[in-house]
């Protein structure tokens, strides 16, 4: 189950990348007042609140060349990255037993001269494995070995909770093996999509040529890659359908799996990938595996090897010599996101260590940068939001007592995890070399897959995190029924124990805590009960009422144009929009309750309610290149920042009151949507 995030920033590490280099991190301010320079005070808050809250910052902060988008969250991420770099440089030079691995990983990654000198040699063993394939019957064993090393091809494999039995960890096989960001990229017939596919084929050919093929071979092989990936795309489920957990749950017994893909030796695959005995498996989408099975049967051995070689080279490209790095960036960075320069090496390497050894690095970072009072401050907000949500569930008028009672049970069972894990991950099984970046990346992939597969048949570990502590993001996991708020996002300018409550509540209590908690009750999350099981716990009538309210949100956001003539996909973004709306409402209610006992004066010319909405709005100050907007509209379940702000406030009478907006103002919707 994919967790539902606050934002997608970290989901596209190779593509969107992290913030641009600067000589020093911007200072974090702890000033409790709102920074007027971030705002555009000439704009009308009731006309375009996003512009009013963020206009000053946007005008003063053009998107850096190495970025697809730039926002206050990325500024914070950049600050965290500078702190992580300092830790890693120290670890690389003077390691302690606790920092040996992260220091070696970073040193190997930064050794560009060494990487250049070795050329393609580090990839030799992997390419030989593919070359040596002389019989399709041996493909499953080869795929297992490649998947272990992190080479994504044909399908994805791992472990996770059984959607309908959340206390049981099982094997999961999912669609995958496509080099473009979504299956729609292969199937759409419009001019832009056709052009993008042509550019993809050119990119694949260039990579084959860099790997030593003649231009003719490279071009022919690139066409083969597109042909195979297009066939996979045809079997794959679209992104909106994948939001429906019933459509991505197909539990099979081991014997049924063989029937699904005749001729594919799953026993050989499981053995090569390192899986324990597999009794049952969720294949998420039967159609995809049926198609993939037929595709393997219908494709020549040579073509299959071409396809696998492409993924071996492409997945390693970021850690190969410069020519590969540049070509990889030219397509996945420049072409797809609009960034014009690649991120500096050290940022790519900080990101790589964070991916591979996130809790070793995070433990060192937390010790230096997450004081106990920050944790106490967020605990207080979590308690206030929980109380507001309880009251909300007890008083909303559209839910029957029967469903209401179960909703309250689910809320009561929701775990709240703050800052960092109670128990740190043990990476001792991962072997890290100071001179082999590609080998380290493969080690990290194998470690992670083994860690996942090791869960099969064991009790669920409710303490584990899917994000590292310095991450500027947060998530709700419907099967764990928990919210996870990494220390990385609980920082200025989104949160500080020294800020005024109203600003903290707007940006963090509403924008993040309330948002994540509401995910438990969005179109997807509501289908799971408090124990994390996919089961119908709503009465039919209440489910219908929920859907009608959700439809209001679908229609609202589908009406927004993000770039060119591209509308937001109201169905793809429904869960996030519901979470934004619910979170900001809950945060507001929680703040007002606190202010009732302890009134707050105007600060910097703003009432507490105004500061609340400005705090929320400013947590989304950002701008995105047109290429990045197109990519996100196709793939990102979050609405663009401007609409996350304006969409939410225009549904809230509390906002109209705070800024004295007239009923016909653009930020006041005649038919306001409300779910929670
Ligand atoms: Zn979210």
XYZ file of C-alpha atoms and ligand atoms in Angstrom:
677
model
C 0.000 0.000 0.000
C 1.431 3.333 -1.001
C 1.375 5.752 1.886
C -0.527 8.957 1.381
C 1.836 11.850 1.543
C 1.782 15.490 2.357
C 3.615 16.165 -0.865
C 5.337 14.279 -3.642
C 8.660 16.080 -3.511
C 10.649 13.143 -2.238
C 8.988 10.694 -4.579
C 10.935 11.867 -7.617
C 14.518 11.938 -6.371
C 16.149 11.413 -9.745
C 13.712 13.585 -11.572
C 12.672 16.581 -9.534
C 15.780 16.480 -7.414
C 16.607 18.418 -4.338
C 17.387 22.097 -3.949
C 20.090 24.067 -5.677
C 23.579 24.681 -4.394
C 24.240 27.796 -2.424
C 27.275 28.733 -0.410
C 25.476 28.670 2.905
C 22.080 27.532 4.088
C 19.499 30.258 4.571
C 19.116 31.037 8.254
C 16.081 29.626 10.034
C 14.090 32.359 11.679
C 12.304 31.921 14.966
C 10.578 35.279 14.810
C 6.991 34.703 15.976
C 5.582 37.376 13.646
C 4.635 36.725 10.045
C 7.289 37.844 7.582
C 5.606 40.538 5.478
C 8.241 40.229 2.768
C 6.937 36.755 1.915
C 3.514 38.247 1.186
C 2.133 40.464 -1.547
C 0.209 42.913 0.593
C -1.046 44.724 -2.510
C -2.927 41.630 -3.611
C -6.505 41.087 -2.463
C -6.694 38.113 -0.080
C -10.273 37.512 -1.221
C -9.215 37.628 -4.886
C -6.199 35.297 -4.896
C -5.096 34.248 -1.442
C -2.101 32.270 -2.665
C -0.736 35.424 -4.302
C -1.476 37.448 -1.153
C 0.287 34.950 1.153
C 3.231 34.122 -1.118
C 3.591 36.797 -3.814
C 6.607 38.522 -2.262
C 8.513 35.295 -1.862
C 7.653 34.079 -5.358
C 8.794 37.339 -6.961
C 12.062 37.289 -5.030
C 12.839 33.595 -5.543
C 13.027 32.496 -9.166
C 13.328 28.749 -9.695
C 17.016 27.741 -9.545
C 18.472 26.266 -12.748
C 18.807 22.783 -11.272
C 15.208 22.657 -10.087
C 11.859 21.868 -11.599
C 10.124 23.781 -8.841
C 11.116 25.842 -5.849
C 9.285 26.507 -2.620
C 9.681 27.228 1.056
C 9.563 23.478 1.691
C 12.510 23.022 -0.651
C 14.352 25.837 1.091
C 13.893 23.891 4.303
C 14.996 20.700 2.593
C 18.091 22.522 1.400
C 18.859 23.628 4.947
C 18.531 20.042 6.149
C 20.812 18.943 3.320
C 23.567 21.315 4.347
C 23.344 19.892 7.850
C 23.479 16.364 6.481
C 26.491 17.211 4.339
C 28.378 18.472 7.385
C 27.642 15.185 9.168
C 28.693 13.144 6.149
C 31.918 15.026 5.508
C 32.902 14.516 9.106
C 31.936 10.854 8.918
C 33.965 10.391 5.731
C 37.062 11.906 7.348
C 36.782 10.856 10.993
C 34.287 8.032 11.278
C 33.018 6.599 14.539
C 31.645 3.044 14.665
C 28.172 4.594 14.254
C 29.089 6.696 11.224
C 31.516 4.405 9.379
C 28.961 3.200 6.836
C 27.458 6.577 5.987
C 30.938 8.086 5.732
C 32.182 5.356 3.383
C 29.023 5.504 1.270
C 29.355 9.265 0.899
C 33.076 9.060 0.101
C 32.479 6.440 -2.602
C 29.697 8.543 -4.072
C 31.772 11.732 -4.144
C 34.750 10.011 -5.818
C 33.941 11.156 -9.341
C 37.524 10.698 -10.536
C 37.537 7.073 -9.402
C 34.158 6.449 -11.041
C 35.347 8.031 -14.288
C 38.462 5.880 -14.320
C 36.538 2.631 -13.937
C 34.189 3.399 -16.813
C 31.577 0.677 -17.321
C 33.600 -1.925 -15.416
C 31.452 -1.833 -12.234
C 28.471 -2.781 -14.391
C 30.327 -5.651 -16.027
C 29.031 -8.477 -13.851
C 25.409 -7.348 -14.222
C 25.674 -7.015 -18.007
C 27.350 -10.414 -18.259
C 24.453 -11.995 -16.385
C 22.071 -10.597 -18.995
C 24.372 -11.561 -21.888
C 24.622 -15.099 -20.572
C 20.874 -15.694 -20.757
C 20.603 -18.456 -23.371
C 17.188 -19.876 -22.590
C 13.910 -18.158 -21.688
C 13.394 -20.803 -19.020
C 16.253 -19.153 -17.110
C 14.650 -15.708 -17.230
C 12.905 -15.985 -13.817
C 16.191 -16.696 -12.026
C 17.874 -13.805 -13.825
C 15.000 -11.447 -12.997
C 15.213 -12.441 -9.340
C 18.924 -11.638 -9.286
C 18.372 -8.293 -11.027
C 15.522 -7.326 -8.695
C 17.752 -8.084 -5.724
C 20.300 -5.609 -7.039
C 17.678 -2.946 -7.567
C 17.256 -3.261 -11.349
C 13.578 -2.545 -11.961
C 12.320 -4.692 -14.817
C 9.105 -6.387 -15.993
C 7.375 -6.170 -12.611
C 7.941 -5.134 -9.020
C 8.286 -7.501 -6.079
C 8.393 -7.059 -2.326
C 6.410 -7.677 0.822
C 3.710 -5.839 2.691
C 0.635 -6.223 4.827
C -2.217 -8.262 3.414
C -4.842 -5.628 2.620
C -7.587 -7.728 4.171
C -5.520 -9.151 7.027
C -3.322 -6.293 8.170
C -1.493 -8.314 10.814
C -0.145 -10.643 8.168
C 2.917 -9.832 6.033
C 2.790 -11.389 2.580
C 4.592 -11.292 -0.762
C 3.358 -8.666 -3.213
C 4.036 -8.518 -6.947
C 3.026 -5.344 -8.727
C 3.062 -3.845 -12.206
C 6.291 -2.170 -13.260
C 9.209 -2.301 -15.640
C 8.464 0.886 -17.554
C 11.048 3.633 -17.988
C 8.564 6.474 -18.410
C 6.835 7.875 -15.311
C 3.370 6.496 -16.027
C 1.672 4.002 -18.299
C -0.295 6.850 -19.939
C 2.941 8.163 -21.453
C 3.012 5.075 -23.675
C -0.623 5.094 -24.662
C -1.705 8.679 -25.262
C -1.972 9.760 -28.883
C -1.778 13.568 -28.593
C 1.093 15.445 -30.231
C 2.991 16.182 -26.998
C 2.864 12.536 -25.937
C 4.035 11.312 -29.343
C 6.930 13.781 -29.234
C 7.875 12.747 -25.722
C 7.962 9.079 -26.687
C 10.219 9.915 -29.632
C 12.555 11.777 -27.266
C 12.521 8.791 -24.926
C 13.563 6.446 -27.729
C 16.378 8.860 -28.661
C 17.507 8.865 -25.044
C 17.475 5.066 -24.809
C 19.487 4.850 -28.043
C 22.055 7.323 -26.704
C 22.463 5.256 -23.564
C 22.976 2.077 -25.586
C 25.549 3.909 -27.681
C 27.359 5.093 -24.548
C 27.386 1.476 -23.419
C 29.333 0.613 -26.553
C 26.749 -0.231 -29.219
C 26.920 0.964 -32.815
C 24.441 3.737 -33.688
C 22.418 1.294 -35.822
C 22.179 -1.319 -33.071
C 21.432 1.328 -30.470
C 18.548 2.747 -32.509
C 17.059 -0.671 -33.224
C 17.390 -1.690 -29.586
C 15.742 1.502 -28.384
C 12.740 0.733 -30.585
C 12.589 -2.729 -29.022
C 12.559 -1.211 -25.534
C 9.632 1.026 -26.429
C 7.763 -1.910 -27.952
C 8.151 -4.066 -24.833
C 7.374 -1.277 -22.394
C 4.302 -0.286 -24.401
C 3.049 -3.861 -24.104
C 3.557 -3.670 -20.320
C 1.742 -0.335 -20.244
C -1.245 -1.887 -21.993
C -1.554 -4.415 -19.197
C -1.044 -1.847 -16.444
C -3.780 -0.174 -14.486
C -4.119 3.600 -14.734
C -3.297 5.839 -11.801
C -6.861 6.764 -10.889
C -7.952 3.113 -10.823
C -4.933 2.303 -8.658
C -6.379 4.587 -6.001
C -9.121 2.006 -5.504
C -7.638 -0.593 -3.164
C -10.200 -3.196 -4.243
C -8.803 -3.027 -7.769
C -5.226 -3.642 -6.633
C -5.912 -6.641 -4.413
C -5.735 -10.100 -5.938
C -4.625 -12.678 -3.456
C -3.483 -15.916 -5.037
C -2.325 -19.228 -3.688
C 1.053 -20.342 -4.915
C -0.491 -22.793 -7.422
C -2.841 -20.140 -8.846
C 0.182 -17.997 -9.608
C 1.551 -20.646 -11.962
C -1.779 -20.758 -13.749
C -1.705 -16.983 -14.171
C 1.671 -16.969 -15.951
C 2.173 -20.351 -17.615
C 5.813 -21.145 -18.246
C 7.219 -18.634 -15.743
C 9.084 -20.571 -13.076
C 8.152 -18.702 -9.917
C 10.058 -21.152 -7.724
C 13.264 -20.195 -9.511
C 12.348 -16.516 -9.218
C 11.605 -16.662 -5.478
C 14.797 -18.536 -4.829
C 16.924 -16.038 -6.796
C 15.279 -12.983 -5.266
C 15.767 -14.387 -1.769
C 12.118 -14.806 -0.739
C 11.109 -17.224 2.014
C 8.542 -19.883 0.991
C 5.606 -18.057 -0.578
C 2.223 -19.520 0.328
C 0.020 -16.668 -0.805
C 0.838 -13.626 -2.886
C -1.016 -10.448 -3.788
C -0.427 -9.869 -7.499
C -2.284 -6.532 -7.275
C -3.477 -6.731 -10.887
C -4.022 -10.084 -12.530
C -4.386 -8.532 -15.953
C -0.869 -7.110 -15.850
C 0.713 -10.454 -15.000
C -1.354 -12.295 -17.560
C -0.159 -9.777 -20.171
C 3.442 -9.936 -18.948
C 3.370 -13.733 -19.176
C 2.121 -13.552 -22.754
C 4.654 -10.852 -23.569
C 7.543 -13.033 -22.408
C 6.247 -15.925 -24.487
C 5.834 -13.766 -27.589
C 9.153 -11.907 -27.358
C 12.433 -13.274 -28.652
C 15.248 -14.023 -26.272
C 17.383 -11.337 -27.921
C 14.695 -8.697 -27.458
C 14.193 -9.625 -23.811
C 17.925 -9.291 -23.245
C 17.901 -5.868 -24.926
C 15.103 -4.756 -22.624
C 16.923 -6.022 -19.514
C 20.187 -4.426 -20.611
C 18.429 -1.091 -20.925
C 17.208 -1.275 -17.341
C 20.588 -2.402 -16.042
C 22.274 0.600 -17.670
C 19.544 3.135 -16.958
C 19.108 2.231 -13.300
C 22.867 2.560 -12.769
C 23.306 5.693 -14.891
C 23.383 8.174 -11.999
C 26.485 6.437 -10.570
C 28.347 5.779 -13.812
C 30.863 8.118 -15.537
C 29.819 11.666 -16.371
C 28.617 10.935 -19.934
C 25.945 8.597 -18.516
C 25.026 10.970 -15.704
C 24.574 13.830 -18.175
C 22.488 11.824 -20.639
C 20.326 10.485 -17.804
C 19.750 14.035 -16.587
C 19.078 15.330 -20.114
C 15.988 13.149 -20.315
C 14.753 12.530 -16.770
C 15.746 15.969 -15.499
C 15.676 18.472 -18.331
C 13.118 16.950 -20.669
C 10.661 15.730 -18.070
C 10.920 18.425 -15.380
C 12.372 21.483 -17.116
C 15.397 21.825 -14.811
C 18.284 23.172 -16.883
C 21.222 22.145 -14.724
C 21.967 19.026 -12.784
C 22.133 19.290 -8.981
C 25.627 19.544 -7.539
C 27.231 16.195 -6.828
C 27.196 16.565 -3.062
C 23.422 16.963 -3.022
C 22.938 13.887 -5.138
C 25.218 12.014 -2.762
C 23.479 13.271 0.385
C 20.261 12.011 -1.206
C 21.847 8.647 -2.007
C 23.023 8.121 1.574
C 19.607 9.182 2.842
C 17.984 6.590 0.554
C 20.383 3.810 1.476
C 21.133 4.403 5.147
C 18.442 6.902 6.109
C 18.213 5.927 9.762
C 21.958 5.860 10.382
C 22.225 9.316 8.867
C 18.984 10.412 10.517
C 20.124 9.325 13.964
C 23.193 11.537 13.673
C 21.081 14.421 12.370
C 18.394 14.166 15.061
C 21.035 14.341 17.784
C 22.224 17.705 16.435
C 19.074 19.285 15.037
C 15.882 18.116 16.743
C 15.665 19.421 20.298
C 13.256 17.758 22.789
C 11.142 20.930 23.023
C 10.321 20.653 19.315
C 8.899 17.184 19.921
C 6.887 18.374 22.921
C 5.413 21.222 20.862
C 4.235 18.866 18.140
C 2.769 16.402 20.651
C 0.567 19.213 21.906
C -0.664 19.948 18.385
C -1.376 16.283 17.725
C -3.485 16.113 20.895
C -5.413 19.243 19.903
C -6.122 17.921 16.389
C -7.194 14.536 17.739
C -9.681 16.225 20.040
C -11.005 18.404 17.217
C -11.435 15.363 14.976
C -13.274 13.479 17.728
C -15.679 16.366 18.157
C -16.095 16.597 14.402
C -16.990 12.915 14.112
C -19.370 13.178 17.052
C -21.239 16.153 15.627
C -21.322 15.946 11.821
C -24.917 15.677 10.749
C -24.665 13.355 7.758
C -23.368 10.219 9.427
C -25.510 7.567 11.098
C -24.766 6.588 14.716
C -23.629 3.171 13.495
C -20.879 4.404 11.169
C -20.031 7.268 13.502
C -19.227 4.864 16.305
C -16.885 2.854 14.103
C -15.217 6.004 12.789
C -14.490 7.047 16.378
C -13.014 3.627 17.098
C -10.766 3.969 14.059
C -9.635 7.430 15.104
C -8.900 6.089 18.584
C -6.764 3.303 17.120
C -4.701 5.657 14.951
C -1.039 5.699 16.011
C 0.862 8.966 15.930
C 4.571 8.775 15.287
C 6.614 11.916 15.683
C 10.121 12.925 14.745
C 12.011 9.662 14.448
C 11.731 5.938 15.251
C 11.949 4.610 18.796
C 14.235 1.849 17.560
C 16.812 2.576 14.867
C 17.229 0.244 11.909
C 20.181 -2.145 12.101
C 22.202 -1.918 8.888
C 24.989 -4.249 9.991
C 24.169 -6.743 7.213
C 24.869 -4.108 4.544
C 28.451 -4.194 3.240
C 29.677 -0.781 2.157
C 32.875 -0.131 0.225
C 34.698 3.184 0.155
C 35.556 2.720 -3.516
C 32.525 1.152 -5.202
C 29.494 3.411 -5.467
C 27.571 1.164 -7.807
C 28.261 -1.860 -5.636
C 27.050 0.131 -2.632
C 23.827 1.056 -4.423
C 23.238 -2.634 -5.218
C 24.029 -3.576 -1.611
C 21.511 -1.034 -0.380
C 18.804 -2.331 -2.735
C 19.474 -5.937 -1.751
C 19.433 -5.009 1.935
C 16.116 -3.207 1.623
C 14.471 -5.995 -0.372
C 15.777 -8.601 2.079
C 14.522 -6.520 4.996
C 11.066 -6.421 3.424
C 10.989 -10.083 2.464
C 12.205 -10.999 5.938
C 8.882 -9.730 7.300
C 6.859 -12.431 5.533
C 5.259 -14.655 8.119
C 6.428 -12.483 11.033
C 4.366 -10.104 13.192
C 3.928 -6.588 11.804
C 6.406 -4.057 13.195
C 4.307 -1.010 14.037
C 7.367 1.022 14.954
C 8.942 1.172 11.522
C 9.095 4.290 9.358
C 9.002 4.642 5.599
C 10.622 8.061 5.662
C 13.946 9.077 7.160
C 13.966 11.637 10.012
C 15.351 14.611 7.992
C 12.655 14.234 5.306
C 10.534 17.334 4.632
C 7.315 15.412 4.210
C 4.850 13.265 6.180
C 2.516 10.351 5.513
C -0.471 8.346 6.646
C -0.359 4.593 6.168
C -3.878 3.135 5.924
C -2.811 -0.405 6.787
C -0.779 0.625 9.786
C -3.430 3.237 10.584
C -0.677 5.588 11.650
C 0.534 9.087 10.886
C 4.255 9.641 10.562
C 5.681 13.126 10.931
C 9.456 13.179 10.404
C 11.510 15.726 12.336
C 12.599 17.187 8.990
C 9.275 18.930 8.424
C 8.773 19.985 12.052
C 11.144 22.913 11.556
C 10.977 26.632 10.723
C 9.373 28.103 8.695
C 6.619 25.506 9.220
C 6.978 24.951 12.918
C 8.922 26.350 15.832
C 8.241 26.143 19.571
C 8.912 29.902 19.508
C 6.258 30.735 16.892
C 2.860 32.035 17.723
C 0.258 29.237 17.929
C -1.769 30.552 15.012
C 1.115 30.198 12.552
C 2.161 26.780 13.883
C -1.411 25.572 13.666
C -1.901 26.833 10.109
C 1.260 25.365 8.654
C 1.726 22.253 10.758
C -1.283 21.313 12.914
C -3.723 21.828 10.052
C -1.471 21.596 7.006
C 0.373 18.463 8.113
C -1.037 16.739 11.253
C -4.704 17.272 10.405
C -3.995 16.527 6.760
C -2.436 13.147 7.540
C -5.124 12.198 10.041
C -7.832 13.063 7.521
C -6.205 10.623 5.085
C -7.561 7.889 7.325
C -10.998 9.068 6.219
C -10.458 10.109 2.595
C -11.829 8.198 -0.409
C -9.091 5.587 -0.056
C -8.327 5.570 3.661
C -11.976 5.302 4.679
C -12.095 1.839 3.096
C -9.793 0.478 5.815
C -10.891 -0.075 9.390
C -8.977 0.924 12.513
C -6.896 -2.237 12.394
C -5.862 -1.508 8.822
C -8.093 -4.044 7.110
C -9.743 -3.330 3.793
C -13.335 -3.967 4.779
C -16.703 -2.268 4.412
C -17.456 -0.740 7.797
C -19.729 2.009 6.498
C -23.467 1.622 6.091
C -24.532 1.853 2.454
C -26.355 5.109 3.073
C -23.364 6.726 4.789
C -20.990 5.569 2.053
C -23.307 7.159 -0.503
C -23.330 10.405 1.454
C -19.547 10.375 1.643
C -19.327 9.846 -2.106
C -21.665 12.731 -2.819
C -19.521 15.029 -0.657
C -16.374 13.737 -2.329
C -17.908 14.358 -5.751
C -18.230 18.029 -4.834
C -14.456 18.084 -4.293
C -13.804 16.195 -7.552
C -15.849 18.755 -9.481
C -14.248 21.700 -7.730
C -10.643 20.700 -8.468
C -11.382 19.373 -11.950
C -12.388 22.922 -12.761
C -8.912 24.317 -12.096
C -6.465 24.728 -14.994
C -2.886 24.019 -13.911
C -0.905 24.779 -17.088
C -1.764 25.385 -20.765
C -5.158 23.741 -21.128
C -4.390 20.986 -18.631
C -6.956 20.634 -15.895
C -6.227 19.095 -12.521
C -7.392 15.477 -12.423
C -10.043 15.744 -9.724
C -10.187 11.971 -9.212
C -6.442 11.425 -8.990
C -6.100 14.245 -6.457
C -9.283 13.543 -4.494
C -7.658 11.986 -1.435
C -5.149 14.789 -1.057
C -7.758 17.485 -1.574
C -10.050 15.896 1.010
C -7.074 15.711 3.385
C -6.197 19.377 2.786
C -9.778 20.487 3.361
C -10.207 18.353 6.465
C -6.803 19.192 7.893
C -7.194 22.946 7.584
C -10.665 22.844 9.101
C -9.521 20.680 12.025
C -6.511 22.909 12.625
C -8.756 25.955 12.673
C -11.197 24.420 15.143
C -8.329 23.279 17.383
C -6.754 26.732 17.361
C -10.024 28.479 18.179
C -10.521 26.212 21.173
C -7.075 27.098 22.507
C -7.693 30.814 21.906
C -10.966 30.635 23.819
C -9.055 29.861 27.000
C -6.039 31.977 26.123
C -6.904 34.845 23.753
C -4.143 36.115 21.518
C -3.675 39.728 20.390
C -3.149 40.876 16.817
C 0.457 40.396 15.771
C 2.015 42.330 12.901
C -1.403 43.696 11.988
C -3.089 40.292 11.678
C -5.760 38.642 13.801
C -5.112 35.083 14.995
C -7.530 33.709 12.373
C -5.745 35.653 9.639
C -2.367 34.426 10.875
C -3.691 30.887 10.819
C -4.642 31.052 7.146
C -1.467 32.935 6.215
C 0.569 30.261 8.013
C -1.179 27.566 5.994
C -0.890 29.472 2.721
C 2.792 30.163 3.230
C 3.552 26.497 3.877
C 2.825 26.086 0.140
C 4.739 29.101 -1.225
C 6.334 27.683 -4.350
C 6.436 27.782 -8.119
C 6.922 25.091 -10.756
C 8.195 25.061 -14.343
C 5.641 24.209 -17.054
C 7.380 20.862 -17.748
C 7.210 20.016 -14.050
C 3.547 21.000 -13.934
C 2.730 18.679 -16.834
C 4.613 15.815 -15.196
C 2.827 16.365 -11.911
C -0.629 16.662 -13.429
C -0.030 13.240 -14.995
C 1.522 11.540 -11.984
C 1.106 13.477 -8.730
C -1.939 12.794 -6.545
C -1.466 16.284 -5.016
C -2.942 19.404 -6.557
C -0.494 22.173 -7.494
C 0.369 24.411 -4.536
C -1.727 27.366 -5.670
C -4.876 25.246 -5.653
C -4.038 23.503 -2.407
C -4.271 26.959 -0.903
C -7.013 28.687 -2.886
C -9.129 25.550 -3.215
C -9.189 25.036 0.531
C -9.775 28.595 1.708
C -12.545 29.187 -0.817
C -14.463 26.289 0.748
C -14.192 27.769 4.243
C -16.663 30.343 5.589
C -14.140 30.805 8.431
C -11.693 32.212 5.895
C -14.230 34.571 4.338
C -15.029 35.848 7.809
C -11.365 36.278 8.793
C -10.640 38.453 5.744
C -14.121 40.011 5.425
C -14.563 38.645 1.894
C -17.729 39.570 0.043
C -20.006 36.652 -0.936
C -19.159 37.100 -4.625
C -15.375 37.234 -4.122
C -13.266 34.668 -6.062
C -12.113 33.081 -2.778
C -15.710 32.400 -1.711
C -17.312 29.458 -3.459
C -21.069 29.676 -3.850
C -21.266 25.917 -3.371
C -18.593 25.209 -0.805
C -17.496 21.589 -0.426
C -17.091 19.967 2.939
C -16.378 16.355 3.736
C -14.943 16.472 7.274
Zn -1.445 13.758 1.776
